[in-house]
Short mmCIF file of C-alpha atoms in Angstrom, two decimals:
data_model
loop_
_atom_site.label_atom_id
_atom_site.label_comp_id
_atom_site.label_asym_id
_atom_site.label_seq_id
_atom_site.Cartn_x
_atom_site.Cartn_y
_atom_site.Cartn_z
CA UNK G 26 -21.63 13.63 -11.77
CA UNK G 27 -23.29 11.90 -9.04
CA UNK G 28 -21.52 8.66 -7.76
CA UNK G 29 -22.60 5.85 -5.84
CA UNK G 30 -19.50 5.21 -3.16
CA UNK G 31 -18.91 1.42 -2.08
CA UNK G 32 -18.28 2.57 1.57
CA UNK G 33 -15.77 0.23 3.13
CA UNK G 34 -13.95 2.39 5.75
CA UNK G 35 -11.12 2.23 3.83
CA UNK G 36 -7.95 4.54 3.95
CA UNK G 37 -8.77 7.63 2.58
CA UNK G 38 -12.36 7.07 2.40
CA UNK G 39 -12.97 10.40 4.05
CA UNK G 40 -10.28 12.42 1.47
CA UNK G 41 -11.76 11.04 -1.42
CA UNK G 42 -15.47 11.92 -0.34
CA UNK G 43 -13.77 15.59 0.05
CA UNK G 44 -12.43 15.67 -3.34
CA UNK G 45 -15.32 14.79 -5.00
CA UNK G 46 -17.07 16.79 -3.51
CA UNK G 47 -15.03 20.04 -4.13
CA UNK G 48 -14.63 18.90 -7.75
CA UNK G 49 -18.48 19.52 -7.93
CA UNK G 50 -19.44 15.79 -8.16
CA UNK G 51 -22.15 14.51 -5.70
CA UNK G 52 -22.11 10.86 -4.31
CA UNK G 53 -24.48 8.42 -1.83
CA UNK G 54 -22.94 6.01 -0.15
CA UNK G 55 -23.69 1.96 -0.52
CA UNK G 56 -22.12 -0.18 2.66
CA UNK G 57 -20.59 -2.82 1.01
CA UNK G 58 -20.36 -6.56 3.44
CA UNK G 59 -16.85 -6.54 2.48
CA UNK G 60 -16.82 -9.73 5.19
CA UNK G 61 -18.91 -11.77 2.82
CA UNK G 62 -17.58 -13.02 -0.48
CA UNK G 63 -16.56 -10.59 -3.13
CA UNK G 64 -16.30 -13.03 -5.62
CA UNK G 65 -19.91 -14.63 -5.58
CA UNK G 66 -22.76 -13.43 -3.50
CA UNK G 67 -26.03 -13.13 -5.08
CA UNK G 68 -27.64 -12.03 -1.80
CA UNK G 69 -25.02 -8.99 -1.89
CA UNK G 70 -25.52 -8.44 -5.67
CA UNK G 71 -29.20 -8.39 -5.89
CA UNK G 72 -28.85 -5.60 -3.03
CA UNK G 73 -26.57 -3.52 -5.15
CA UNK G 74 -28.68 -3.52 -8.15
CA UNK G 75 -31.76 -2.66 -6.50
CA UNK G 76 -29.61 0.48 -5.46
CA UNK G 77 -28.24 1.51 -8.52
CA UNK G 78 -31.87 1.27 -10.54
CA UNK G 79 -33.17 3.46 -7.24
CA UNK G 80 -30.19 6.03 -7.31
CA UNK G 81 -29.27 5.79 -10.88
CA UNK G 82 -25.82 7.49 -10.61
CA UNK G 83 -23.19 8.16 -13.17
CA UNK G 84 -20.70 5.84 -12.28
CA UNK G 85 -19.39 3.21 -9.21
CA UNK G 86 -16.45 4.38 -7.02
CA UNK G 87 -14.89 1.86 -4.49
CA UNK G 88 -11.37 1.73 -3.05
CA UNK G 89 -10.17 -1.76 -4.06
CA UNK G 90 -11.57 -4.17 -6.92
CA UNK G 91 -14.28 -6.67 -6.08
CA UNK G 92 -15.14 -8.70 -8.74
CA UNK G 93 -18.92 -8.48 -7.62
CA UNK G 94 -19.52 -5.08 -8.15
CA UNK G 95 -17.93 -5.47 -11.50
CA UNK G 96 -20.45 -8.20 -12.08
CA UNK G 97 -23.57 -5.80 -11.75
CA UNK G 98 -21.80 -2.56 -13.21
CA UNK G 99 -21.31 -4.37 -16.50
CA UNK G 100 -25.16 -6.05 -16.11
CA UNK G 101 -26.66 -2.37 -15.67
CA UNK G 102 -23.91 -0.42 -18.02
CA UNK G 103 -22.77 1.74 -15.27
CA UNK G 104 -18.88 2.67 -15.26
CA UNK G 105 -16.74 1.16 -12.50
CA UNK G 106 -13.79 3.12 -11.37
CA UNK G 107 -11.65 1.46 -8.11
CA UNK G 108 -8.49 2.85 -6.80
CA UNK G 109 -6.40 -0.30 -5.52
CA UNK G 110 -3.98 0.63 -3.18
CA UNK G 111 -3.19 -3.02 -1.40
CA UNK G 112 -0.62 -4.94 -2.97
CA UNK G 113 -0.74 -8.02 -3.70
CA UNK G 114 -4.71 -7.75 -4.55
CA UNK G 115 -5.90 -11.21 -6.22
CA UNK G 116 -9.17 -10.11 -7.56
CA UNK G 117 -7.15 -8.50 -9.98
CA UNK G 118 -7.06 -11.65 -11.21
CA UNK G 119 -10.51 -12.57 -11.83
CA UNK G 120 -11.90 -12.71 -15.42
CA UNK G 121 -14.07 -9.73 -14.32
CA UNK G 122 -11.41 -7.62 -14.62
CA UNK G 123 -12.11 -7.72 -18.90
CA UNK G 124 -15.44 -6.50 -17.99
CA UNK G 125 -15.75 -3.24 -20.32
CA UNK G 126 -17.14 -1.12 -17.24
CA UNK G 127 -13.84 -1.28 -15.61
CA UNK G 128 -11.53 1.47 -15.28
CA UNK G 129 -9.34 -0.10 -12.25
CA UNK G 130 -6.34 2.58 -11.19
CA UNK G 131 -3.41 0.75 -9.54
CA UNK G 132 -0.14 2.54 -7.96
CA UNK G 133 2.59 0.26 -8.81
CA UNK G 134 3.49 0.68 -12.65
CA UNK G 135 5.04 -2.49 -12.57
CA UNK G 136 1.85 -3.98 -11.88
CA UNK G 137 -0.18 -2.09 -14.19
CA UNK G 138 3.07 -2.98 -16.93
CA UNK G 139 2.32 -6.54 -16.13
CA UNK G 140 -1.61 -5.91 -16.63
CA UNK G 141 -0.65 -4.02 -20.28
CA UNK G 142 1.72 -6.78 -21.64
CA UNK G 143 -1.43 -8.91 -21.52
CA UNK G 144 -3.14 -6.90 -23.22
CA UNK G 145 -5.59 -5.76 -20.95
CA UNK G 146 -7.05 -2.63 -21.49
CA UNK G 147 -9.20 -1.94 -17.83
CA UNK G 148 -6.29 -1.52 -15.63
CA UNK G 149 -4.58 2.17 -15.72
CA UNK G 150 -1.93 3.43 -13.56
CA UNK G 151 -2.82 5.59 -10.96
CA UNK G 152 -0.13 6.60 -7.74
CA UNK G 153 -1.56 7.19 -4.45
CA UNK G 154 -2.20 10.56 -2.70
CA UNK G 155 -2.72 12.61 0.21
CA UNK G 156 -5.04 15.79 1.35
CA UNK G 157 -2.34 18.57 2.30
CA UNK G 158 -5.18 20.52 3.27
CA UNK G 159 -6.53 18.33 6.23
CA UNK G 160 -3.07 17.48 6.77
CA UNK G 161 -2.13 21.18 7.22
CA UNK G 162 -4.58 22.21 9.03
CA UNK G 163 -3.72 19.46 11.99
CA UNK G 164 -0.51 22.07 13.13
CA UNK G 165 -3.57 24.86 13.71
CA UNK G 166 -0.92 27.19 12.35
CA UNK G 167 2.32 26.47 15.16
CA UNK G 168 4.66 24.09 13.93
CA UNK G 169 4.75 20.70 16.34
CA UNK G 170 7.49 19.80 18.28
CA UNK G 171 9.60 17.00 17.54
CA UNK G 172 8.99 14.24 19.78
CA UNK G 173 10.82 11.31 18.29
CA UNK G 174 13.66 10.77 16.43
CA UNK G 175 13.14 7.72 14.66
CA UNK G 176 9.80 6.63 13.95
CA UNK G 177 7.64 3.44 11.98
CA UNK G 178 4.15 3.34 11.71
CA UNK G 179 2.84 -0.04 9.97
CA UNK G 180 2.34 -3.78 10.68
CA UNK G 181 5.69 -5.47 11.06
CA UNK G 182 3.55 -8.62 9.18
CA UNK G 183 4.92 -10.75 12.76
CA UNK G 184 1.02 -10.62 13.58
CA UNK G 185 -1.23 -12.46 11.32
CA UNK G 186 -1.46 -13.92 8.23
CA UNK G 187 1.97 -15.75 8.75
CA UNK G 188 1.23 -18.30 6.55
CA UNK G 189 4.79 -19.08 5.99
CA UNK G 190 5.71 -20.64 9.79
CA UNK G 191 2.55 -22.79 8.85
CA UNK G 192 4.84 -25.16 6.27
CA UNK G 193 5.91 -27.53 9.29
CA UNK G 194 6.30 -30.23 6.58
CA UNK G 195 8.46 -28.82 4.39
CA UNK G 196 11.86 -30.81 4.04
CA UNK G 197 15.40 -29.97 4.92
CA UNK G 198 15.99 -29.50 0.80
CA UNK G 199 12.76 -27.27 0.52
CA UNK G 200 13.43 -24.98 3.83
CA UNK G 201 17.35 -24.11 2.50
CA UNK G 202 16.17 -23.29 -0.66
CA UNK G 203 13.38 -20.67 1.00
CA UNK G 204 16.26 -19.61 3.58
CA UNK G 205 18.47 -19.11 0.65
CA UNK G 206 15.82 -17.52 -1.68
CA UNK G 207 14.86 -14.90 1.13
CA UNK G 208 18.39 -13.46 2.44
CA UNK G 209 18.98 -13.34 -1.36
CA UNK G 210 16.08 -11.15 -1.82
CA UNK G 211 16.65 -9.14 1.49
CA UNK G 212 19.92 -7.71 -0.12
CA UNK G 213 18.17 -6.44 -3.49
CA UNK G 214 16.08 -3.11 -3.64
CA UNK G 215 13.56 -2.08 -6.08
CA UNK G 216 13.59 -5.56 -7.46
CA UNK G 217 11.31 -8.76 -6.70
CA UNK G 218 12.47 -11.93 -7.77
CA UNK G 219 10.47 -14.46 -6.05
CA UNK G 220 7.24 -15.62 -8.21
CA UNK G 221 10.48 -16.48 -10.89
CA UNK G 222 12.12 -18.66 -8.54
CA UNK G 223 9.62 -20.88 -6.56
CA UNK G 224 8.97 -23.52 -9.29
CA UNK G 225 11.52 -26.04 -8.31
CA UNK G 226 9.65 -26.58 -4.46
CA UNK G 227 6.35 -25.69 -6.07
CA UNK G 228 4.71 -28.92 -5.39
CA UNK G 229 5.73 -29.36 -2.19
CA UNK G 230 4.27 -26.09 -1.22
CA UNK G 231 1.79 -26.60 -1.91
CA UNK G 232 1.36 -29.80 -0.16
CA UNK G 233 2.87 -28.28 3.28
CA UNK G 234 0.17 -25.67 2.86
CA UNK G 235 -2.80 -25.76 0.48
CA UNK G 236 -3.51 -23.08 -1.76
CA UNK G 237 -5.71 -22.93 -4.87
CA UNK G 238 -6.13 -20.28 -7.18
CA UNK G 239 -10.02 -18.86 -7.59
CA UNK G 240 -11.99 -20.87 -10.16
CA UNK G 241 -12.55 -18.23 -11.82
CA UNK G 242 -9.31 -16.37 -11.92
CA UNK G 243 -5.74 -16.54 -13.73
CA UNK G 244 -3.87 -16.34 -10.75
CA UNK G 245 -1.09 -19.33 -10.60
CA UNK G 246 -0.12 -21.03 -7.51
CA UNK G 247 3.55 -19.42 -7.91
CA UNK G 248 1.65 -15.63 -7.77
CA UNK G 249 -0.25 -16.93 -4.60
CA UNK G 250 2.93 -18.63 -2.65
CA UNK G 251 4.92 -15.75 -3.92
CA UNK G 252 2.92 -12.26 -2.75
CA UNK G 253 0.84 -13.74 0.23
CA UNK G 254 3.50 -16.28 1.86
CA UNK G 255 7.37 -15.87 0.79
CA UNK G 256 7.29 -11.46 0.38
CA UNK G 257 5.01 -11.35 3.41
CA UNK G 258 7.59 -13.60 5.65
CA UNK G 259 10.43 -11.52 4.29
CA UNK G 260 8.96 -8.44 5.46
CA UNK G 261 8.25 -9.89 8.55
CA UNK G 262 11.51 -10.32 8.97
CA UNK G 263 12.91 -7.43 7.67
CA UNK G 264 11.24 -4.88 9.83
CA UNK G 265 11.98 -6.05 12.75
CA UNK G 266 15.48 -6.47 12.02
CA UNK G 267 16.01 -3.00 10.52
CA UNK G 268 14.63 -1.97 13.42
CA UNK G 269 16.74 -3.49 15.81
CA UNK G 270 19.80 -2.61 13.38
CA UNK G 271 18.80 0.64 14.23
CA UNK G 272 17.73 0.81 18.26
CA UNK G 273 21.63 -0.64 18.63
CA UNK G 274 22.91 2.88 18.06
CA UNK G 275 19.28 5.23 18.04
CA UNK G 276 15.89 5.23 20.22
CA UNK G 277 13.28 4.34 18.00
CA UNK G 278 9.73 4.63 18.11
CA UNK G 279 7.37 1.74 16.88
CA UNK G 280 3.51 2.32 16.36
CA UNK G 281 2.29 -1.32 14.98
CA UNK G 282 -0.40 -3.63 16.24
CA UNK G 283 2.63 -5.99 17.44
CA UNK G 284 2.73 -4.61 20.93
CA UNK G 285 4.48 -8.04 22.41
CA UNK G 286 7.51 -6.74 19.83
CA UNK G 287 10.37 -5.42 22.42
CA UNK G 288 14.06 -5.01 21.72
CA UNK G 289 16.72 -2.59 23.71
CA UNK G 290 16.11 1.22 22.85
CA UNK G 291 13.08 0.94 21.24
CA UNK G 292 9.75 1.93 22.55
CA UNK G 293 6.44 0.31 21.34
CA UNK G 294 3.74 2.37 21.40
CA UNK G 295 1.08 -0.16 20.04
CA UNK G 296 -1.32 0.49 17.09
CA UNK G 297 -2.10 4.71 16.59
CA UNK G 298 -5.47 5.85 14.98
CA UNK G 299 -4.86 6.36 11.39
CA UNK G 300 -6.90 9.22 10.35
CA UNK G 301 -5.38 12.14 12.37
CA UNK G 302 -2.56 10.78 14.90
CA UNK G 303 -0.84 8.74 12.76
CA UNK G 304 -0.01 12.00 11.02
CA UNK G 305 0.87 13.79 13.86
CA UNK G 306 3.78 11.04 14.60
CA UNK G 307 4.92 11.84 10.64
CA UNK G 308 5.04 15.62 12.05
CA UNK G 309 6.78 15.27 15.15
CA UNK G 310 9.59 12.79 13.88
CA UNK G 311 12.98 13.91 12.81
CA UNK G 312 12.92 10.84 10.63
CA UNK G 313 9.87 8.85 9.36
CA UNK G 314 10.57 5.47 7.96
CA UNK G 315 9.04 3.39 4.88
CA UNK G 316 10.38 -0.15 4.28
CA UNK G 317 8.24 -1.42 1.56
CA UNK G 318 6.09 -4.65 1.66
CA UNK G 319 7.96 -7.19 -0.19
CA UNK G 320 4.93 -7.27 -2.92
CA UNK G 321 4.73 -3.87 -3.99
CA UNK G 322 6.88 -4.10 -7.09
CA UNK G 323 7.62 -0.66 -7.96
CA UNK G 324 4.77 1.96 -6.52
CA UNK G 325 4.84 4.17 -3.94
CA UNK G 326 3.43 3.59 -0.68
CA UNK G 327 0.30 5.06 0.64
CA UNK G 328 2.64 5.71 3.38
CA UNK G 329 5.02 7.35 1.85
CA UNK G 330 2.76 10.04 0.85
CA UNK G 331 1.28 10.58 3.79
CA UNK G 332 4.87 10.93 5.42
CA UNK G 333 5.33 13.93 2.47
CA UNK G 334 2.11 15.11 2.76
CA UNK G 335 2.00 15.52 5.91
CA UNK G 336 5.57 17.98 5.91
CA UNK G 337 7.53 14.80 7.47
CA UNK G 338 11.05 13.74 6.44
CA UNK G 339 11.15 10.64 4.54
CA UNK G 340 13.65 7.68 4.38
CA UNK G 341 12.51 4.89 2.29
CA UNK G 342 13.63 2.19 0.28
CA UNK G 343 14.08 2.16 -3.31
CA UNK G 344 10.88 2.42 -5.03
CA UNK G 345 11.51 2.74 -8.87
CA UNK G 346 7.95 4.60 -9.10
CA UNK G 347 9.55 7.77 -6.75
CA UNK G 348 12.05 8.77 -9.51
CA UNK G 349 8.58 9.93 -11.72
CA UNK G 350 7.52 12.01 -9.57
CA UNK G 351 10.49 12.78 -7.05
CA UNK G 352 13.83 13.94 -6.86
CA UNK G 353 15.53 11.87 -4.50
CA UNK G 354 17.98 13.93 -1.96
CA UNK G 355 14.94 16.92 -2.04
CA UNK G 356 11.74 15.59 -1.66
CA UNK G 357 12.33 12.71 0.18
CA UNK G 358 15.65 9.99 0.60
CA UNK G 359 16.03 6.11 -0.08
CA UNK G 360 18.23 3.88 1.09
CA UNK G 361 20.03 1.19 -0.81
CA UNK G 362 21.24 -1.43 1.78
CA UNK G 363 21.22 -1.74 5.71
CA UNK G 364 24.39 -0.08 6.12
CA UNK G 365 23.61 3.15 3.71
CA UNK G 366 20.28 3.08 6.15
CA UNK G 367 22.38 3.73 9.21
CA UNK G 368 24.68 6.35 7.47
CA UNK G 369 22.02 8.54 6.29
CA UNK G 370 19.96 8.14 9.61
CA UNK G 371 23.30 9.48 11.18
CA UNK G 372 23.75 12.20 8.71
CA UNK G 373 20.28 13.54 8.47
CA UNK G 374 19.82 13.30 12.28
CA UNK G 375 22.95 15.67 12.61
CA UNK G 376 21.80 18.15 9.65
CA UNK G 377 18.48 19.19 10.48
CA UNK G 378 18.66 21.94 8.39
CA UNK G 379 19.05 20.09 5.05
CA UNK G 380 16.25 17.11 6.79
CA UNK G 381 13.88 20.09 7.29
CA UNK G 382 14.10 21.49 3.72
CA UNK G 383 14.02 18.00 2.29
CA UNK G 384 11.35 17.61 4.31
CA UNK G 385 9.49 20.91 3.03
CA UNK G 386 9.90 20.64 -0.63
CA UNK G 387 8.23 16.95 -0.48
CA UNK G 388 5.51 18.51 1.39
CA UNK G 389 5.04 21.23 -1.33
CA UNK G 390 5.62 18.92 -4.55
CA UNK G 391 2.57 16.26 -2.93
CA UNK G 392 0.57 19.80 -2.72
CA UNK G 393 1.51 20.70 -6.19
CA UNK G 394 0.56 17.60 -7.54
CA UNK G 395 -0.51 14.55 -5.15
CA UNK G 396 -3.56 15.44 -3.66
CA UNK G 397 -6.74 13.60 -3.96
CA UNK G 398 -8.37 16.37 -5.73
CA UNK G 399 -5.58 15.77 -8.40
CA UNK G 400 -6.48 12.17 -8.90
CA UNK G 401 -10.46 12.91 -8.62
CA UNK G 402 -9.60 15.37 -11.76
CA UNK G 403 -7.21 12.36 -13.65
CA UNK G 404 -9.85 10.00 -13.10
CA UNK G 405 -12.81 11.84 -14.66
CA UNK G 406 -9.91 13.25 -17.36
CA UNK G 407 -10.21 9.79 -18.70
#
């Protein structure tokens, strides 16, 4: 098949390129102004058509939805295939998502379960991946040394898009019920309460901070205050404080674009390149960390699998999506509160043996079955 590829940079962009290629597919690549609107842009449509009538390929590939490319697919009958792996994404939410030309693969099952309860028929469930090859072949065939003991690579969500410590209006009433709604939350794994819960301060919300749903989307104010303000806050406070829960007894190492973030026995190396060192930090840590964004329902973090992929040890909170694929205790370990975090960072710090073959056997299950050549061959299965 030969498929035009909505180049956008994105993670992965270079795997998937790889797979498709050594699935026997051929692609051309179409620079999409992701900066512009990708809700309405005629400028940015009319430029896309032009290139599919000139290329005429089989089908559309992009990492991510945009409504936009939807738009023209279904104008020239060409199939649309996206991959979403951000979560919350609200052009899910656009009308365009009925568009028959869809077939829009999401990791979180929860999400896609929300999608299928509706009744919609364009959204699929599809988990993430990673390319054990390339990953491999970083060691050049001698194991690296460990270098840290306790690592996180991510945003701790301290740096931008803090929308929440914008609400300087909000009453005494309001702010408790937040406060109280949040630490509530903060104790509960695999489990996301929040969109339920905001209608009684709805209203004043959105008056401390105004926020619309698209015109021409579903999307309700609760889905917006909920994903993009309230779970982004409490992971912003969650990291960090794990974190420090953690630097009281352990030296930890921090690669995030926060590099003001400082507390006792940690060391903050500031942001790492994500296409080939950020691996080599899952590599040469005795214990890699995941703690979920608060708006991933159920699904597995990209991260996550490149932590596996990449032959690192993995200690994660409770994802329901792992148990599908995963058998937790070999192939990777969660955690189920703050305090069971510390325990097993004790315990698999002092048993390297059973960390390294944990450690292993996720590596070798994501080979079996994770790869991006697996989901290349599940997408063009359907």
């Amino acid at each position: 098949m030969k498929i035009l590829n909505i180049e956008l940079n994105a993670f992965g962009s270079k795997d998937i390129k790889e797979a498709f290629i050594a699935e026997g597919h051929t692609f051309v690549d179409f620079l999409f102004a992701k900066k512009e609107s990708t809700r309405n842009n005629p400028g940015e449509e009319r430029r896309l058509t032009s290139t599919l009538r000139k290329e005429t390929p089989d089908l559309v590939f992009s990492f991510n939805y945009f409504p936009i490319i939807s738009k023209v697919c279904n104008e020239e009958h060409i199939p649309y295939v996206s991959w979403v792996y951000d979560s919350p994404l609200v052009n899910l939410y656009s009308y365009t998502i009925l568009n028959p030309c869809n077939t829009v693969y999401v990791f979180d099952r929860e999400l896609y379960m929300e999608f299928h309860r509706a009744g919609i028929g364009t959204i699929r469930y599809l988990p993430m991946a990673a390319n054990t090859e390339r990953l491999d072949a970083i060691e050049k065939g001698a194991k690296l040394p460990y270098l840290y003991d306790i690592s996180f690579v991510g945003s701790l969500y301290t740096e931008f898009h803090n929308f929440f410590d914008r609400m300087i209006s909000l009453s005494d009433y309001a702010r408790g019920y937040l406060d109280g709604l949040m630490k509530g939350q903060m104790e509960v794994q695999g489990d996301n309460f929040i969109q339920e819960c905001l209608e009684p301060v709805m209203d004043e919300l959105s008056r401390a901070l105004p926020m619309e749903p698209n015109a021409d989307g579903v999307e309700s104010r609760e889905f917006l205050f909920a994903q993009y303000v309230i779970n982004r806050k409490i992971t912003g406070l969650e990291r960090p404080g794990l974190l420090q829960a953690i630097a009281k007894n352990h030296v930890v190492d921090l690669f995030t674009i926060d590099e003001k973030f400082s507390v006792p026995n940690l060391r903050n190396h500031g942001s790492v390149e994500p296409y080939e060192q950020a691996y080599e930090v899952f590599k040469q840590s005795k214990v890699n960390l995941n703690i979920t964004l608060r708006s991933i329902k159920s699904g597995i973090p990209l991260r996550c699998m490149d932590i596996m992929g990449s032959g690192g040890f993995l200690l994660s909170n409770f994802q329901s999506d792992f148990l599908d694929f995963f058998v937790p205790g070999k192939d990777f370990v969660y955690y189920e509160s703050k305090e069971d975090l510390l325990q097993k960072i004790d315990y698999y710090l002092r048993h390297e043996d059973e960390r390294e073959e944990i450690a292993r056997s996720g590596h070798d299950r994501v080979a079996a079955s994770h790869t991006f050549r697996h989901r290349v061959r599940e997408m063009f299965r359907v």
